[in-house]
CSV table of C-alpha atoms in Angstrom, one decimal:
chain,number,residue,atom,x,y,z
A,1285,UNK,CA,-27.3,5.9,16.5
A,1286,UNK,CA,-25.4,8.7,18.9
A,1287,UNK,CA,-25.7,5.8,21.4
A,1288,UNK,CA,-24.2,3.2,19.5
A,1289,UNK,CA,-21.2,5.5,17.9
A,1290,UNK,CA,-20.1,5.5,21.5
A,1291,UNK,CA,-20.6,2.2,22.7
A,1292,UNK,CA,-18.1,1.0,19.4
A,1293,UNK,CA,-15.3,3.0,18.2
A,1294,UNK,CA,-13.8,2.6,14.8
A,1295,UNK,CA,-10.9,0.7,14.3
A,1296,UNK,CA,-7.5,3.2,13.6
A,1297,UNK,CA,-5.3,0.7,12.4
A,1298,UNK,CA,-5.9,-3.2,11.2
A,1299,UNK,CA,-6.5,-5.6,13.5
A,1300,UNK,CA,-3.0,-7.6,13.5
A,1301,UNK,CA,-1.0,-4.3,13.5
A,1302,UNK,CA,-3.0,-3.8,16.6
A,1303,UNK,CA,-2.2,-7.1,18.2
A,1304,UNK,CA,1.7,-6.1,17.1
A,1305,UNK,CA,1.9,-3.0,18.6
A,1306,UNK,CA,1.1,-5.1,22.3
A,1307,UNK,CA,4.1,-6.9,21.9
A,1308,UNK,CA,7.1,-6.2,23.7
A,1309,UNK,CA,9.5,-4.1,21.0
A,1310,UNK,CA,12.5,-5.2,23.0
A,1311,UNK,CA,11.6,-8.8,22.6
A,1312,UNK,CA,10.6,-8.7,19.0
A,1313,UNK,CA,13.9,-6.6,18.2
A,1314,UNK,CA,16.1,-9.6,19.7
A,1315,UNK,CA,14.2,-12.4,18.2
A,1316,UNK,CA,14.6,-10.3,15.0
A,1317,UNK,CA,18.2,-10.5,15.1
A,1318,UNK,CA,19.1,-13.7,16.7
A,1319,UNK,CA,17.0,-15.4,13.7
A,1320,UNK,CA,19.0,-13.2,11.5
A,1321,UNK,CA,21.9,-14.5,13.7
A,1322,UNK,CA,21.4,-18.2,12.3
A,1323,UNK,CA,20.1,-17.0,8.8
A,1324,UNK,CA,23.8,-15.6,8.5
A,1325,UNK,CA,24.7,-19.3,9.7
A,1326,UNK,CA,23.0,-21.3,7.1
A,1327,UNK,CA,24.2,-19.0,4.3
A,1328,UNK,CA,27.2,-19.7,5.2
A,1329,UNK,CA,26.2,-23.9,4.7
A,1330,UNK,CA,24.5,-22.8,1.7
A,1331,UNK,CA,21.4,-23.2,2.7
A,1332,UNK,CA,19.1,-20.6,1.6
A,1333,UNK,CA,15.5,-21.5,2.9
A,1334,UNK,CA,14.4,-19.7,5.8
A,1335,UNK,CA,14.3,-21.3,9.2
A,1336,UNK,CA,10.2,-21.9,9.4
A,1337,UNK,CA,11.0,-23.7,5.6
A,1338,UNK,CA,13.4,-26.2,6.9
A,1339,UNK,CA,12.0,-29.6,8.0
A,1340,UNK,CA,12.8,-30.7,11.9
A,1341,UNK,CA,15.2,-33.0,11.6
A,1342,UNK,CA,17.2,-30.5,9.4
A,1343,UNK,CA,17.1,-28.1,11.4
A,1344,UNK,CA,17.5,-29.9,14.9
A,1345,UNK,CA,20.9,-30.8,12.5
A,1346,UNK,CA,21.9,-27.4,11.6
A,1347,UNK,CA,21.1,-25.8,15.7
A,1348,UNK,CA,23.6,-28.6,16.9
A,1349,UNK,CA,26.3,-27.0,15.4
A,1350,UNK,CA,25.2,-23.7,15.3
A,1351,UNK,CA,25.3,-24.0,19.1
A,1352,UNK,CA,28.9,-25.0,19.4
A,1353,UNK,CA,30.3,-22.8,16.5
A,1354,UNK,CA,28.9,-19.4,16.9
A,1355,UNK,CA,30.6,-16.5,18.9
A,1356,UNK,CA,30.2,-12.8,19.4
A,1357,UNK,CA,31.4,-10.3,17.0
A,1358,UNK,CA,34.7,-9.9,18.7
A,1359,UNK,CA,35.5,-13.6,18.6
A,1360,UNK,CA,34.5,-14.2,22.2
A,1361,UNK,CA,32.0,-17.0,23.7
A,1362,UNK,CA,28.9,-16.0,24.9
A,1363,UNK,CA,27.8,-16.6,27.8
A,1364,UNK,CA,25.6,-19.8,28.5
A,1365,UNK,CA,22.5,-17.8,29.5
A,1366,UNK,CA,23.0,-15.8,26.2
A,1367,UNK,CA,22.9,-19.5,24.1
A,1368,UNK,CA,19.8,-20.4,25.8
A,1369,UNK,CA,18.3,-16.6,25.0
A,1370,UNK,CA,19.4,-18.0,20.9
A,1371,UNK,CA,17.3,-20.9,21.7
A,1372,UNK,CA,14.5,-19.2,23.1
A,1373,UNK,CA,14.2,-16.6,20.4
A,1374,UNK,CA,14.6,-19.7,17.2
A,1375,UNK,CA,11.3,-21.0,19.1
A,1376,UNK,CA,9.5,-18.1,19.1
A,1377,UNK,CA,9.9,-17.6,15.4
A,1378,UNK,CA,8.7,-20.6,14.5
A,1379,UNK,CA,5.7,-20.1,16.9
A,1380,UNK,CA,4.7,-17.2,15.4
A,1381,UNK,CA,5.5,-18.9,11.6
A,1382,UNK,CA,2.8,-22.1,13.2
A,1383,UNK,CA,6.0,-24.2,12.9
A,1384,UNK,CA,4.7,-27.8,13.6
A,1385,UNK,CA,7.3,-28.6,16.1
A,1386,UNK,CA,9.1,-26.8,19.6
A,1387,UNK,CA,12.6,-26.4,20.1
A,1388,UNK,CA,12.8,-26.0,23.7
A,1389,UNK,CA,10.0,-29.2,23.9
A,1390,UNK,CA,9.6,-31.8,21.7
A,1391,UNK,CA,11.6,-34.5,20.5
A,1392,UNK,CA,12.0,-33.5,17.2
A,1393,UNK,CA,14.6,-31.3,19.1
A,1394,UNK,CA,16.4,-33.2,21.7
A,1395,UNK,CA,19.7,-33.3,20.1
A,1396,UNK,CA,19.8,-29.3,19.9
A,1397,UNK,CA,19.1,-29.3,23.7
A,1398,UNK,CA,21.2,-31.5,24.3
A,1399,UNK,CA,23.9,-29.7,22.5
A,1400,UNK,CA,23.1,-26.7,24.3
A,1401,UNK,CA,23.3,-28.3,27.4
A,1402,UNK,CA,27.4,-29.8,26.6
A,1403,UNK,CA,28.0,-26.4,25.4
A,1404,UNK,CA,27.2,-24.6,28.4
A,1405,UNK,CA,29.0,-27.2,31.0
A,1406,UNK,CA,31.9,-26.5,28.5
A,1407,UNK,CA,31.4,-22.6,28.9
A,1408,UNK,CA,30.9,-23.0,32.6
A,1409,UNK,CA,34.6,-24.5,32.5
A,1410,UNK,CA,35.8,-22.0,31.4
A,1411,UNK,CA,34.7,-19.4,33.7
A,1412,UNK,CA,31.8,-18.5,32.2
A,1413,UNK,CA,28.1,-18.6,33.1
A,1414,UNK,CA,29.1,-15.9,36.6
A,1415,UNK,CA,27.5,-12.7,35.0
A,1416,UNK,CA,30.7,-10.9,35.0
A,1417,UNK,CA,29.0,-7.9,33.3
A,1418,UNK,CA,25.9,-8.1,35.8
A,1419,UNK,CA,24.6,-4.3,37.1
A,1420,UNK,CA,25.9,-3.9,41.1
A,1421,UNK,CA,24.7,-3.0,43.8
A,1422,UNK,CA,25.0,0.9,44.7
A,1423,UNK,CA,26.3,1.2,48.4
A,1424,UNK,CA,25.2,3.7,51.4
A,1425,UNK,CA,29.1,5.5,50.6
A,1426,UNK,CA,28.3,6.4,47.3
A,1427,UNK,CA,24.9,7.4,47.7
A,1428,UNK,CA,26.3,10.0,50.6
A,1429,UNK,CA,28.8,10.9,47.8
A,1430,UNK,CA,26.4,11.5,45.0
A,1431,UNK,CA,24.6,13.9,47.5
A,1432,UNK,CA,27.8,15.9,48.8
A,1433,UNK,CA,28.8,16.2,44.8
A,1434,UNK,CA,25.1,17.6,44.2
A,1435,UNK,CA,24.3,14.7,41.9
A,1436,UNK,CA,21.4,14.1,44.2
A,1437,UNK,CA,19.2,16.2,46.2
A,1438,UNK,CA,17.1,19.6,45.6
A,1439,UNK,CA,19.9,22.1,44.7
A,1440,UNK,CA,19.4,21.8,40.5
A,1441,UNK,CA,17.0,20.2,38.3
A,1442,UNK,CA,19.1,17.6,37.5
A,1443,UNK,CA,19.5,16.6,41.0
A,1444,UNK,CA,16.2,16.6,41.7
A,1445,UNK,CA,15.2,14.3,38.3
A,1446,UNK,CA,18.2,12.1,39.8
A,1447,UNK,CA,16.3,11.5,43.2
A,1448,UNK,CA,12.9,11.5,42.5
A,1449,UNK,CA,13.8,8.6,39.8
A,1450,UNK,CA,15.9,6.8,42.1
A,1451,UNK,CA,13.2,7.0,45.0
A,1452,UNK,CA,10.6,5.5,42.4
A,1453,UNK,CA,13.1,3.2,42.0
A,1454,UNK,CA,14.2,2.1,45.8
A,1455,UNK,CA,11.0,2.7,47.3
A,1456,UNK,CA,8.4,0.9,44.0
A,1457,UNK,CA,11.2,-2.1,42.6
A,1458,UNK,CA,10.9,-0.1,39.2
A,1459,UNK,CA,13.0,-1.8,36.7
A,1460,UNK,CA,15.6,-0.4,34.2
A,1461,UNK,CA,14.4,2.3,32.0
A,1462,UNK,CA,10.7,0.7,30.4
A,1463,UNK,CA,9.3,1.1,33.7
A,1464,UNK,CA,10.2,4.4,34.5
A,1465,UNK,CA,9.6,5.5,30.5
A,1466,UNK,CA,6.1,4.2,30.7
A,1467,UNK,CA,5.1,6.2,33.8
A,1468,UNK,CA,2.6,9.0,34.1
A,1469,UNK,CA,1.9,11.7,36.1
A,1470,UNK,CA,-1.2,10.1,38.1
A,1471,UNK,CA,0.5,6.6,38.7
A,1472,UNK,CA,2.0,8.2,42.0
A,1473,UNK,CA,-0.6,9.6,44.5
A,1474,UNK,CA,0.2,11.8,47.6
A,1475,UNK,CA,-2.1,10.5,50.2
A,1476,UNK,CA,-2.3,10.8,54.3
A,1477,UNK,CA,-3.1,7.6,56.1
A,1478,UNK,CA,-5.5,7.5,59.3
A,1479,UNK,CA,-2.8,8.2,62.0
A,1480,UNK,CA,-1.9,11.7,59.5
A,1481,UNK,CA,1.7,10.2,57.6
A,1482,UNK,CA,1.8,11.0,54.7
A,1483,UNK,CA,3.3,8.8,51.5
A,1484,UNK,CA,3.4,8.2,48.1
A,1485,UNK,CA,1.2,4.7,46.7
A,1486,UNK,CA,2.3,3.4,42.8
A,1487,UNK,CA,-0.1,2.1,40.7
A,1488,UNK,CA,1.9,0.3,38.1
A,1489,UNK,CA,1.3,-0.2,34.7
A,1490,UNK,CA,2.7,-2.9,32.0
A,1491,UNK,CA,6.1,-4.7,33.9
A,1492,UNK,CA,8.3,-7.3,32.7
A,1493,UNK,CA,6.6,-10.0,35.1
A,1494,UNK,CA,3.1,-8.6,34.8
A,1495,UNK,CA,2.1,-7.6,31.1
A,1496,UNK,CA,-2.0,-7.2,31.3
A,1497,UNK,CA,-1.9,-9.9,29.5
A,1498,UNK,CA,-3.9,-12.2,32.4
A,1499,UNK,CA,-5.8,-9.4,34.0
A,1500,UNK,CA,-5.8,-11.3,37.6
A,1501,UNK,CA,-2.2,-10.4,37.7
A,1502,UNK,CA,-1.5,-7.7,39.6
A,1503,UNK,CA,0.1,-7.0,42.6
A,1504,UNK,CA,-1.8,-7.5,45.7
A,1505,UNK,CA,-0.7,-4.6,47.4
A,1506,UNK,CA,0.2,-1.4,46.0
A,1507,UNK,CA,3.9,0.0,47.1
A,1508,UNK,CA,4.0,2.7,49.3
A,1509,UNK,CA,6.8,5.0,50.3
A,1510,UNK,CA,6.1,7.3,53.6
A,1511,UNK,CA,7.6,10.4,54.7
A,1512,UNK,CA,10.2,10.6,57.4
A,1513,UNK,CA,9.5,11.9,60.3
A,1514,UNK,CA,13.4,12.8,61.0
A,1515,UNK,CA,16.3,13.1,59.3
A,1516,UNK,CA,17.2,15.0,56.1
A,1517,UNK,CA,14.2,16.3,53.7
A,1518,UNK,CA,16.2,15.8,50.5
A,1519,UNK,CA,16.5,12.0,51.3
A,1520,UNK,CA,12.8,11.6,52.4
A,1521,UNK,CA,10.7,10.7,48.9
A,1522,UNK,CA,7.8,12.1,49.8
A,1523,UNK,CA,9.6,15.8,50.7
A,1524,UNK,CA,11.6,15.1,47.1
A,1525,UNK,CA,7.9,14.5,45.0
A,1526,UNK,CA,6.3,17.4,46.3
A,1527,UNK,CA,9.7,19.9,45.4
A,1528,UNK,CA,9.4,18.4,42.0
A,1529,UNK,CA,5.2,18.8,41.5
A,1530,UNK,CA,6.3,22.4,42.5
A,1531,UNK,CA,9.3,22.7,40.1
A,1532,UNK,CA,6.9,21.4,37.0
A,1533,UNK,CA,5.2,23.2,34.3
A,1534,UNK,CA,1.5,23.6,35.2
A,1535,UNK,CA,0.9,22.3,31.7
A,1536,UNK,CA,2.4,18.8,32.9
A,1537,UNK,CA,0.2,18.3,36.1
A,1538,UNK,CA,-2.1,16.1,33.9
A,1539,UNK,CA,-2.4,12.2,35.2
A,1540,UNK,CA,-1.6,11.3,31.7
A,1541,UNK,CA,1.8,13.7,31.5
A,1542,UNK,CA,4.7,12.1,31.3
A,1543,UNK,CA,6.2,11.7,35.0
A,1544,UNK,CA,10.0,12.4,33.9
A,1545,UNK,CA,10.5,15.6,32.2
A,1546,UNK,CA,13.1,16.9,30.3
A,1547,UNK,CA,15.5,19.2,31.9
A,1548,UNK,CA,16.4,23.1,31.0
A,1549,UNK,CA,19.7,23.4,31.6
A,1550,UNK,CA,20.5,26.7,33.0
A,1551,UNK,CA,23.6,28.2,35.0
A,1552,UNK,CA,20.8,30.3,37.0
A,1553,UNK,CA,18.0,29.1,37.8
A,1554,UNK,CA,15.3,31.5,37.9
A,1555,UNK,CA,16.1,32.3,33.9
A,1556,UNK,CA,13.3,29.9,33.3
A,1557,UNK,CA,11.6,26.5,34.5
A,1558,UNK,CA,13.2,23.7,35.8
A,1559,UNK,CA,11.8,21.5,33.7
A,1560,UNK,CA,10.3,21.6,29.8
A,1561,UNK,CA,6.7,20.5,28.9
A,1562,UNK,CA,8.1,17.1,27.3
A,1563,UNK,CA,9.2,13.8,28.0
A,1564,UNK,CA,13.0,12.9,29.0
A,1565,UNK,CA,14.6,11.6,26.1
A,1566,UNK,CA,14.5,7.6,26.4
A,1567,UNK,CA,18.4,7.5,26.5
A,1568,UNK,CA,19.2,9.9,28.8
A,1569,UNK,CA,16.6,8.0,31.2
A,1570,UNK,CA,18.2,4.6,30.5
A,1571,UNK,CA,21.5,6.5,30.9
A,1572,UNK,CA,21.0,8.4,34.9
A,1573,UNK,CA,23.1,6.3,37.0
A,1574,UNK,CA,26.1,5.9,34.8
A,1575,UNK,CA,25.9,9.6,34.3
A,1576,UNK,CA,25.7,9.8,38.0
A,1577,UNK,CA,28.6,7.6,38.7
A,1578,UNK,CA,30.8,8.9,35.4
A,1579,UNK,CA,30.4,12.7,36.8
A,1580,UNK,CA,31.2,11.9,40.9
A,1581,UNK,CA,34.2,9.3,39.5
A,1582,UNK,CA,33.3,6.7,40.9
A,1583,UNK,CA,35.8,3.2,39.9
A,1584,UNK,CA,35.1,2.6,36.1
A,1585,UNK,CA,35.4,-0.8,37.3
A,1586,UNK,CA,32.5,-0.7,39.2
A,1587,UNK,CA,29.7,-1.5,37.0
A,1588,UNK,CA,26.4,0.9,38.1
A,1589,UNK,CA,23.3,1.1,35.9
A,1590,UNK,CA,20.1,1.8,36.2
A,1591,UNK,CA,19.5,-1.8,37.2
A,1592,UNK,CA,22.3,-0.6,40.8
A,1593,UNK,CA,19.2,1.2,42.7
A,1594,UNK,CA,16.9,-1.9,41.9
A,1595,UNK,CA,19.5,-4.1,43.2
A,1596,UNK,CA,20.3,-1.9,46.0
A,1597,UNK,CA,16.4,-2.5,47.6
A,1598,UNK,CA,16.3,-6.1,47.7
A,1599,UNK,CA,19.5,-6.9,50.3
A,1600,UNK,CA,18.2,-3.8,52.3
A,1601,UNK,CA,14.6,-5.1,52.9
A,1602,UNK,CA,16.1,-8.6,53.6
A,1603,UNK,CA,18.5,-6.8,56.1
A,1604,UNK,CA,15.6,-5.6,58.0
A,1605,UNK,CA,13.6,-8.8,58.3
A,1606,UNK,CA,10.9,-8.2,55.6
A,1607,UNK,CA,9.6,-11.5,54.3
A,1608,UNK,CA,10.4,-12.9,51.4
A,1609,UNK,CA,6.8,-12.6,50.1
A,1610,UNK,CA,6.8,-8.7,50.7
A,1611,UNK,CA,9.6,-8.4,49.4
A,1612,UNK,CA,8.4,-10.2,45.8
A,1613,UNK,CA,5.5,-7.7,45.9
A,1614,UNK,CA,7.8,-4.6,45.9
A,1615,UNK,CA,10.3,-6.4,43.6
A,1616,UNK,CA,8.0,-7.9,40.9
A,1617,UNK,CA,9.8,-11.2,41.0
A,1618,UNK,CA,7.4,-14.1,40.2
A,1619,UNK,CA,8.8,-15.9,43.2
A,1620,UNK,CA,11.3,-15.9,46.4
């Protein structure tokens, strides 16, 4: 009996809560209001039965011109990517209601695609459709001045946070903030290869391209990020983890602690740790490069986000001849 109370574990939570919790929260929040996004429509046509109630042709009906009527909420046109995100999310409802029909595939549906697809050409004439509002890159200048302002570097916790996250970021493609929120202690190793370097290898966890849910993939080569063997320490990643291993509670050494800690904010710094025995806040991790850029004054035109550092690797690996296919194993992207 011992044996067997270990080989089965009882079940914590039912089994379709279970399945719920594995789905994306981000997706499931935008699905949640884009449906409520055309609810709000069909009230408005007096029609009161919920999406998944409303026969096919119907609905194809009601999508047409729900496609070429809606706006934002300041009276603005979305952008044509954002319509087809609408679309995606109507379908995915229905899925999960067993709706008999697909919006994005059957023919029941044509006439919404179609719409979709005059719509967008019509936004696209209008200037739309160039990702205006898309993250950019961060260049070599501002990186030099976020170091000189002590925004990056060793000198103060908040520094330090600042470079170790965007090393993990440069140097292992990690995206936005899930990524970096999801990461532990023990996903980053210090190891020495057979020559004596020494780097830092990333094993990831759950990304936006790779999800666990088909267990063959995975990347086929774990990132690495080697020390340099000239040149500045607080710009060399591996030099930057091992300040921070040093600068953390012994209490978060764990492989299962959280890798970004919150910071103690302190005028002198050997009042108390650098760092508190909990996780960084999720929006103040979303938030580190615009902080960055807001406190160095950089051009509030310039639009730097979390996503800058990704976008920041990718033109400097090309740059230096990697191939396309190493760069899509550091990057994540499901192809060149």
């Amino acid at each position: 009996m011992a044996e067997q109370s270990r080989r089965f574990v009882s079940l914590d939570k039912p089994i379709d809560k279970f399945i719920e919790d594995q789905k994306n929260k981000n997706t499931l929040s935008k699905t949640r209001r884009d449906v409520s996004l055309l609810t709000e429509f069909l009230n408005s046509k007096n029609e009161s039965r919920r999406i998944e109630e409303i026969p096919p042709k119907e609905l194809d009906e009601y999508i047409n011109e729900f496609i070429v009527a809606v706006r934002r909420k300041d009276g603005e046109d979305f952008e044509p990517s954002s319509l087809r995100g609408l679309i995606c999310c109507f379908n995915r409802h229905l899925k999960a209601c067993k709706y008999p029909c697909s919006v994005i595939e059957d023919s029941q549906f044509e006439q919404a695609r179609q719409a979709l697809e005059a719509r967008s050409k019509e936004l696209k004439k209008d200037g739309k459709g160039n990702k205006p509002k898309a993250a950019e890159a961060i260049t070599d200048e501002e990186v030099n001045i976020l170091y000189n302002k002590q925004l990056l570097g060793i000198s103060n916790a908040e520094a330090l946070l600042n470079t170790m996250w965007f090393m993990n970021t440069k140097h292992f493609g990690l995206r936005g903030c899930d990524e970096h929120r999801r990461m532990k202690w023990g996903d980053v190793q210090l190891l020495t290869d057979v020559n004596g370097a020494e780097y830092l290898e990333y094993s990831e966890r759950q990304t936006k391209t790779r999800t666990g849910a088909e267990p063959r993939n995975v990347r086929a080569v774990k990132p690495k990020a080697y020390s340099f063997a000239n040149g500045s320490p607080d710009r060399d990643p591996v030099f930057i983890y091992k300040v921070y291993c040093e600068k953390r509670p012994s209490s978060m050494t764990d492989s299962d602690s959280p890798f970004y800690l919150g910071i103690n904010h302190t005028k002198n710094p050997t009042e108390k740790p650098w760092f508190k025995a909990s996780a960084m806040g999720v929006n103040k991790l979303n938030s580190l490069m615009k902080t960055m850029a807001d406190k160095a004054g950089f051009d509030e035109k310039r639009r730097l986000t979390n996503h800058s550092a990704r976008k920041t690797m990718i033109p400097k690996l090309n740059d230096n001849n990697i191939p396309p296919t190493h760069i899509m194993q550091l990057s994540g992207h499901r192809n060149a």
